[in-house]
Amino acid sequence: MSISHLFIIDPLESLNVALDSSLRMMHELAKLGHQVFCCTVNQLSWSSTQASGDAHCGQIKFKNGPTNYSLQHQVLRSLKSFSGIHMRKDPPFDMDYVTATWLLDSATGTARIYNAPHALRQFNEKLTILKFPRDCHQSLVSSDPEALYRFAHDQASGDAVLKPLTLFGGRGVERIQFNDGDEPVRRLLKEATADGTTPRLIQPFDPAVFIGEVRAFSAFGEPIAWCLKRPAPGNFLANTRAGATLEHYKPSHVEVERVTRIARTLLKDGVAFIGFDLIGGHVSEINLTSPRLLQSPDDHANHYEQIAALISTDLSRRH
């Protein structure tokens, strides 16, 4: 029986083909002889006449590499007909995203789903670090502007970073500095929390981010790739969309231990793929909705070939 995969992604035309991990994973799986299909979340459905959901999807055919592909005609397939399903839509993590995980639940037990739908609901990318307090900076999640103000003043010594909980790629992240004055800080916190109704994560600002933020990518509980994201001059956001450059990085023993331990812990809950962000050796985010493997220009290893082999092995253990 042929092995087939469904990748649930953002529209193909919107992908950053230079850095996209989904296309490269698809390409390597196709090289193994697996069939690869893709769809978007709004192409998922579930009829009461069926035991599981369906996907209106098209097969991807590759020619000469992961960025040269064609999408075949659309077909309607049961989610249970796939060997593996890869939920790789980018945030925002909203109710449309949650609904997609409910539909994917209908195929659990038949198809192998990466990452598990229940895990995507359970582990928020910003909040999961709180489950590992010795591996992250001191943090607070609150909707109360006054509580956030006190944290920034007392725990962060007047220099903090404020993050929304459901976005990605540095969107909505703000630095709070008391040298801007007391009232601007209070006004910013009031606006960011929508007058005390929307929670935000606050942490001390770590100047080590100017040296760079480390991206570690783990697969099935083991780190397989490391990269340094160096912010553009004058910017504290170490995201490629904000102009960060990618450089070679050799992790410390502490970083390897932290990433490995957390990855193995989350693997027990169905989280096979994780993109870790670390600043100054501490974990700042645990990305698992659509984690991206980043490589510096001088890293010529085919990490995706390794990922495809790990997926193939994982599927073979289930059949």
CSV table of C-alpha atoms in Angstrom, one decimal:
chain,number,residue,atom,x,y,z
A,1,MET,CA,0.0,0.0,0.0
A,2,SER,CA,1.4,3.4,-1.0
A,3,ILE,CA,2.2,5.9,1.8
A,4,SER,CA,0.4,9.2,1.4
A,5,HIS,CA,0.7,12.5,3.3
A,6,LEU,CA,-1.6,15.5,3.7
A,7,PHE,CA,0.0,18.9,4.5
A,8,ILE,CA,-2.4,21.5,5.8
A,9,ILE,CA,-0.7,24.8,5.0
A,10,ASP,CA,-1.2,28.4,4.1
A,11,PRO,CA,-2.0,29.0,0.4
A,12,LEU,CA,1.0,27.9,-1.7
A,13,GLU,CA,1.3,31.3,-3.4
A,14,SER,CA,1.8,33.0,0.1
A,15,LEU,CA,4.7,30.8,1.2
A,16,ASN,CA,8.2,32.2,1.5
A,17,VAL,CA,9.8,29.5,-0.8
A,18,ALA,CA,13.3,30.6,0.2
A,19,LEU,CA,12.8,29.6,3.8
A,20,ASP,CA,9.6,27.4,3.9
A,21,SER,CA,10.0,24.1,5.7
A,22,SER,CA,6.8,22.5,4.5
A,23,LEU,CA,7.8,22.4,0.9
A,24,ARG,CA,11.2,20.9,1.7
A,25,MET,CA,9.6,18.2,3.9
A,26,MET,CA,7.1,17.4,1.1
A,27,HIS,CA,9.9,17.2,-1.4
A,28,GLU,CA,12.0,14.7,0.7
A,29,LEU,CA,9.0,12.5,1.4
A,30,ALA,CA,8.2,12.5,-2.4
A,31,LYS,CA,11.8,11.4,-3.1
A,32,LEU,CA,11.1,8.4,-0.9
A,33,GLY,CA,8.2,7.5,-3.2
A,34,HIS,CA,5.4,8.8,-0.9
A,35,GLN,CA,2.4,10.6,-2.3
A,36,VAL,CA,2.1,14.2,-1.0
A,37,PHE,CA,-1.1,16.2,-1.0
A,38,CYS,CA,-1.8,19.7,0.4
A,39,CYS,CA,-4.8,21.8,1.3
A,40,THR,CA,-5.7,24.8,3.4
A,41,VAL,CA,-7.8,24.8,6.6
A,42,ASN,CA,-10.9,26.1,4.8
A,43,GLN,CA,-10.7,23.0,2.5
A,44,LEU,CA,-11.4,20.7,5.5
A,45,SER,CA,-14.9,19.4,6.0
A,46,TRP,CA,-16.9,16.8,7.9
A,47,SER,CA,-20.3,15.4,6.9
A,48,SER,CA,-22.6,13.6,9.3
A,49,THR,CA,-22.7,10.7,6.8
A,50,GLN,CA,-19.0,10.1,7.2
A,51,ALA,CA,-17.0,8.7,10.2
A,52,SER,CA,-14.3,11.3,9.8
A,53,GLY,CA,-13.5,14.5,8.1
A,54,ASP,CA,-12.4,15.1,4.5
A,55,ALA,CA,-9.9,17.2,2.7
A,56,HIS,CA,-10.4,18.9,-0.7
A,57,CYS,CA,-6.8,18.6,-1.7
A,58,GLY,CA,-4.4,18.4,-4.6
A,59,GLN,CA,-1.3,16.2,-5.1
A,60,ILE,CA,2.1,18.1,-5.3
A,61,LYS,CA,4.5,16.9,-8.0
A,62,PHE,CA,8.1,18.2,-7.8
A,63,LYS,CA,10.7,18.8,-10.5
A,64,ASN,CA,14.3,19.6,-9.8
A,65,GLY,CA,14.0,20.6,-6.2
A,66,PRO,CA,11.5,21.7,-3.5
A,67,THR,CA,10.7,25.1,-5.1
A,68,ASN,CA,9.8,23.8,-8.6
A,69,TYR,CA,6.5,22.0,-8.2
A,70,SER,CA,3.0,21.7,-9.7
A,71,LEU,CA,-0.3,21.2,-8.0
A,72,GLN,CA,-2.5,18.5,-9.5
A,73,HIS,CA,-6.3,18.7,-9.8
A,74,GLN,CA,-8.3,18.7,-6.6
A,75,VAL,CA,-9.8,15.6,-5.1
A,76,LEU,CA,-12.0,14.9,-2.0
A,77,ARG,CA,-10.3,12.4,0.3
A,78,SER,CA,-11.1,11.1,3.7
A,79,LEU,CA,-8.6,12.3,6.4
A,80,LYS,CA,-8.4,8.6,7.4
A,81,SER,CA,-7.1,7.6,4.0
A,82,PHE,CA,-3.8,9.4,4.7
A,83,SER,CA,-0.8,7.7,6.4
A,84,GLY,CA,0.4,11.0,7.8
A,85,ILE,CA,-1.2,14.4,8.3
A,86,HIS,CA,1.0,17.5,8.9
A,87,MET,CA,-0.8,20.5,10.4
A,88,ARG,CA,1.5,23.3,9.4
A,89,LYS,CA,-0.7,26.4,9.0
A,90,ASP,CA,0.9,29.6,10.4
A,91,PRO,CA,-0.8,31.4,13.3
A,92,PRO,CA,-2.8,33.4,14.2
A,93,PHE,CA,-4.0,30.7,16.6
A,94,ASP,CA,-7.7,31.6,16.3
A,95,MET,CA,-11.0,29.7,16.3
A,96,ASP,CA,-10.5,28.7,12.7
A,97,TYR,CA,-7.3,27.1,13.7
A,98,VAL,CA,-9.0,25.3,16.7
A,99,THR,CA,-11.8,24.2,14.5
A,100,ALA,CA,-9.3,22.6,12.1
A,101,THR,CA,-7.8,20.6,15.0
A,102,TRP,CA,-11.3,19.4,15.9
A,103,LEU,CA,-11.8,18.0,12.4
A,104,LEU,CA,-8.3,16.4,12.5
A,105,ASP,CA,-9.3,14.7,15.7
A,106,SER,CA,-11.7,12.6,13.6
A,107,ALA,CA,-8.7,10.9,12.0
A,108,THR,CA,-6.7,10.3,15.2
A,109,GLY,CA,-6.0,6.6,15.6
A,110,THR,CA,-5.9,5.9,11.9
A,111,ALA,CA,-3.7,8.6,10.4
A,112,ARG,CA,-0.5,9.8,12.2
A,113,ILE,CA,-0.9,13.5,12.8
A,114,TYR,CA,2.1,15.8,13.3
A,115,ASN,CA,1.7,17.6,15.6
A,116,ALA,CA,-1.1,16.0,17.5
A,117,PRO,CA,-4.4,18.1,17.4
A,118,HIS,CA,-4.9,17.9,21.1
A,119,ALA,CA,-1.3,19.1,21.7
A,120,LEU,CA,-1.8,22.1,19.4
A,121,ARG,CA,-4.7,23.1,21.5
A,122,GLN,CA,-3.0,22.3,24.8
A,123,PHE,CA,0.4,24.0,24.3
A,124,ASN,CA,0.4,27.7,23.5
A,125,GLU,CA,3.6,28.8,21.8
A,126,LYS,CA,4.2,31.6,24.2
A,127,LEU,CA,2.9,30.0,27.4
A,128,THR,CA,4.5,26.5,27.2
A,129,ILE,CA,7.8,27.9,28.5
A,130,LEU,CA,6.0,28.4,31.9
A,131,LYS,CA,5.9,24.6,32.2
A,132,PHE,CA,9.7,24.7,32.2
A,133,PRO,CA,10.4,27.6,34.6
A,134,ARG,CA,14.1,26.8,35.2
A,135,ASP,CA,14.7,27.0,31.5
A,136,CYS,CA,13.2,30.4,30.7
A,137,HIS,CA,13.4,33.9,32.0
A,138,GLN,CA,11.0,35.1,34.7
A,139,SER,CA,7.7,35.7,33.1
A,140,LEU,CA,4.1,36.9,33.8
A,141,VAL,CA,0.9,36.4,31.8
A,142,SER,CA,-1.8,38.9,32.8
A,143,SER,CA,-4.6,41.1,31.4
A,144,ASP,CA,-4.1,43.6,34.3
A,145,PRO,CA,-2.1,46.7,33.1
A,146,GLU,CA,-1.1,47.4,36.7
A,147,ALA,CA,0.3,43.9,37.3
A,148,LEU,CA,2.2,44.2,34.0
A,149,TYR,CA,3.5,47.6,35.0
A,150,ARG,CA,4.7,46.3,38.4
A,151,PHE,CA,6.5,43.4,36.7
A,152,ALA,CA,8.2,45.7,34.2
A,153,HIS,CA,9.3,48.1,37.0
A,154,ASP,CA,10.3,45.6,39.7
A,155,GLN,CA,11.3,42.3,38.0
A,156,ALA,CA,12.5,43.7,34.7
A,157,SER,CA,14.3,46.8,36.1
A,158,GLY,CA,12.3,49.1,33.8
A,159,ASP,CA,13.2,47.3,30.6
A,160,ALA,CA,10.8,44.5,29.4
A,161,VAL,CA,9.4,42.8,26.3
A,162,LEU,CA,5.6,42.4,25.9
A,163,LYS,CA,4.2,39.7,23.6
A,164,PRO,CA,0.7,38.7,22.3
A,165,LEU,CA,-0.1,35.0,22.8
A,166,THR,CA,-1.5,34.0,19.5
A,167,LEU,CA,0.7,35.6,16.8
A,168,PHE,CA,4.1,34.7,15.3
A,169,GLY,CA,7.2,36.1,13.6
A,170,GLY,CA,7.6,39.0,16.0
A,171,ARG,CA,4.2,40.4,15.2
A,172,GLY,CA,2.9,42.6,18.1
A,173,VAL,CA,6.0,42.3,20.2
A,174,GLU,CA,6.9,45.5,21.9
A,175,ARG,CA,9.8,46.7,24.1
A,176,ILE,CA,8.8,48.6,27.2
A,177,GLN,CA,11.4,51.1,28.6
A,178,PHE,CA,10.8,53.3,31.6
A,179,ASN,CA,13.2,55.9,30.3
A,180,ASP,CA,10.4,56.8,27.9
A,181,GLY,CA,8.5,58.0,31.0
A,182,ASP,CA,5.9,56.6,33.3
A,183,GLU,CA,2.7,57.7,31.5
A,184,PRO,CA,3.7,56.3,28.1
A,185,VAL,CA,4.3,52.9,29.7
A,186,ARG,CA,1.0,52.9,31.4
A,187,ARG,CA,-0.8,54.0,28.2
A,188,LEU,CA,1.0,51.3,26.1
A,189,LEU,CA,0.0,48.5,28.6
A,190,LYS,CA,-3.6,49.7,28.7
A,191,GLU,CA,-3.8,49.7,24.9
A,192,ALA,CA,-2.0,46.3,24.5
A,193,THR,CA,-4.4,44.7,26.9
A,194,ALA,CA,-7.4,46.3,25.3
A,195,ASP,CA,-8.1,48.1,28.6
A,196,GLY,CA,-7.5,45.1,30.8
A,197,THR,CA,-9.4,42.5,28.7
A,198,THR,CA,-6.6,40.8,26.7
A,199,PRO,CA,-3.7,38.8,28.3
A,200,ARG,CA,-0.1,39.5,27.4
A,201,LEU,CA,3.2,37.8,28.2
A,202,ILE,CA,5.8,40.1,29.8
A,203,GLN,CA,9.5,39.2,30.4
A,204,PRO,CA,12.7,41.1,31.2
A,205,PHE,CA,14.4,42.4,28.1
A,206,ASP,CA,17.6,40.4,27.5
A,207,PRO,CA,20.2,42.5,25.6
A,208,ALA,CA,21.8,39.2,24.5
A,209,VAL,CA,19.2,39.3,21.7
A,210,PHE,CA,21.4,41.9,19.9
A,211,ILE,CA,24.0,39.2,19.6
A,212,GLY,CA,21.3,36.9,18.2
A,213,GLU,CA,18.4,34.6,18.9
A,214,VAL,CA,19.1,30.9,18.5
A,215,ARG,CA,16.7,28.7,16.6
A,216,ALA,CA,16.9,25.0,17.4
A,217,PHE,CA,14.7,22.5,15.4
A,218,SER,CA,13.9,19.2,17.0
A,219,ALA,CA,12.3,16.1,15.5
A,220,PHE,CA,10.9,13.3,17.5
A,221,GLY,CA,12.6,14.4,20.7
A,222,GLU,CA,16.1,15.2,19.3
A,223,PRO,CA,17.6,18.5,18.2
A,224,ILE,CA,18.8,18.2,14.6
A,225,ALA,CA,19.6,21.8,13.4
A,226,TRP,CA,20.8,25.0,15.0
A,227,CYS,CA,21.0,28.5,13.6
A,228,LEU,CA,21.7,32.0,14.9
A,229,LYS,CA,19.2,34.7,13.9
A,230,ARG,CA,21.1,38.1,14.2
A,231,PRO,CA,18.8,41.1,14.2
A,232,ALA,CA,19.2,43.9,11.7
A,233,PRO,CA,21.2,46.9,13.2
A,234,GLY,CA,19.1,48.9,15.6
A,235,ASN,CA,16.4,46.2,15.8
A,236,PHE,CA,15.7,43.8,18.7
A,237,LEU,CA,13.4,41.5,16.7
A,238,ALA,CA,15.4,38.5,15.5
A,239,ASN,CA,13.0,37.5,12.8
A,240,THR,CA,13.8,37.1,9.1
A,241,ARG,CA,10.8,39.2,8.2
A,242,ALA,CA,12.3,42.0,10.3
A,243,GLY,CA,15.6,41.7,8.4
A,244,ALA,CA,17.5,39.2,10.7
A,245,THR,CA,20.4,37.3,9.0
A,246,LEU,CA,21.1,33.6,9.5
A,247,GLU,CA,24.5,32.5,10.8
A,248,HIS,CA,26.2,29.3,11.8
A,249,TYR,CA,25.8,28.4,15.5
A,250,LYS,CA,27.4,25.9,17.8
A,251,PRO,CA,25.2,25.3,20.8
A,252,SER,CA,26.4,25.0,24.4
A,253,HIS,CA,26.0,21.8,26.4
A,254,VAL,CA,23.4,23.6,28.5
A,255,GLU,CA,21.4,24.6,25.4
A,256,VAL,CA,21.5,21.1,24.0
A,257,GLU,CA,20.4,19.6,27.3
A,258,ARG,CA,17.5,22.1,27.7
A,259,VAL,CA,16.2,21.6,24.1
A,260,THR,CA,16.5,17.8,24.3
A,261,ARG,CA,14.8,17.5,27.7
A,262,ILE,CA,11.9,19.7,26.7
A,263,ALA,CA,11.5,18.1,23.3
A,264,ARG,CA,11.5,14.6,24.8
A,265,THR,CA,8.9,15.7,27.4
A,266,LEU,CA,6.6,17.2,24.8
A,267,LEU,CA,7.0,14.2,22.4
A,268,LYS,CA,5.1,12.1,25.0
A,269,ASP,CA,2.1,14.4,24.3
A,270,GLY,CA,2.3,14.0,20.6
A,271,VAL,CA,4.6,17.0,19.7
A,272,ALA,CA,7.0,15.6,17.1
A,273,PHE,CA,8.3,18.8,15.6
A,274,ILE,CA,9.4,21.9,17.6
A,275,GLY,CA,11.1,25.2,16.7
A,276,PHE,CA,12.8,26.5,19.9
A,277,ASP,CA,13.9,30.1,20.2
A,278,LEU,CA,16.6,30.8,22.8
A,279,ILE,CA,18.1,34.1,24.0
A,280,GLY,CA,21.1,34.1,26.2
A,281,GLY,CA,20.8,30.4,26.7
A,282,HIS,CA,17.2,30.6,28.0
A,283,VAL,CA,14.2,29.3,26.0
A,284,SER,CA,12.0,32.2,25.0
A,285,GLU,CA,9.4,30.4,22.7
A,286,ILE,CA,8.4,26.9,21.9
A,287,ASN,CA,7.0,27.0,18.4
A,288,LEU,CA,4.9,24.0,17.4
A,289,THR,CA,2.1,25.2,15.1
A,290,SER,CA,4.3,25.4,12.0
A,291,PRO,CA,7.9,25.3,13.2
A,292,ARG,CA,10.5,26.4,10.7
A,293,LEU,CA,13.9,24.8,10.4
A,294,LEU,CA,16.4,27.6,9.6
A,295,GLN,CA,19.8,27.0,8.1
A,296,SER,CA,22.7,29.4,7.7
A,297,PRO,CA,24.1,29.8,4.2
A,298,ASP,CA,27.1,27.7,5.1
A,299,ASP,CA,25.0,24.8,6.5
A,300,HIS,CA,24.8,22.5,3.6
A,301,ALA,CA,23.4,19.5,5.5
A,302,ASN,CA,20.2,18.1,4.1
A,303,HIS,CA,18.3,18.1,7.4
A,304,TYR,CA,15.0,17.5,5.6
A,305,GLU,CA,16.2,14.2,4.3
A,306,GLN,CA,16.8,13.2,7.9
A,307,ILE,CA,13.3,14.4,8.9
A,308,ALA,CA,11.7,12.4,6.0
A,309,ALA,CA,13.5,9.3,7.2
A,310,LEU,CA,12.3,9.8,10.7
A,311,ILE,CA,8.7,10.3,9.6
A,312,SER,CA,9.0,7.1,7.4
A,313,THR,CA,10.3,5.2,10.4
A,314,ASP,CA,7.6,6.5,12.7
A,315,LEU,CA,4.9,5.5,10.2
A,316,SER,CA,6.4,2.0,9.7
A,317,ARG,CA,6.2,1.4,13.5
A,318,ARG,CA,2.4,2.0,13.4
A,319,HIS,CA,1.7,-0.5,10.7
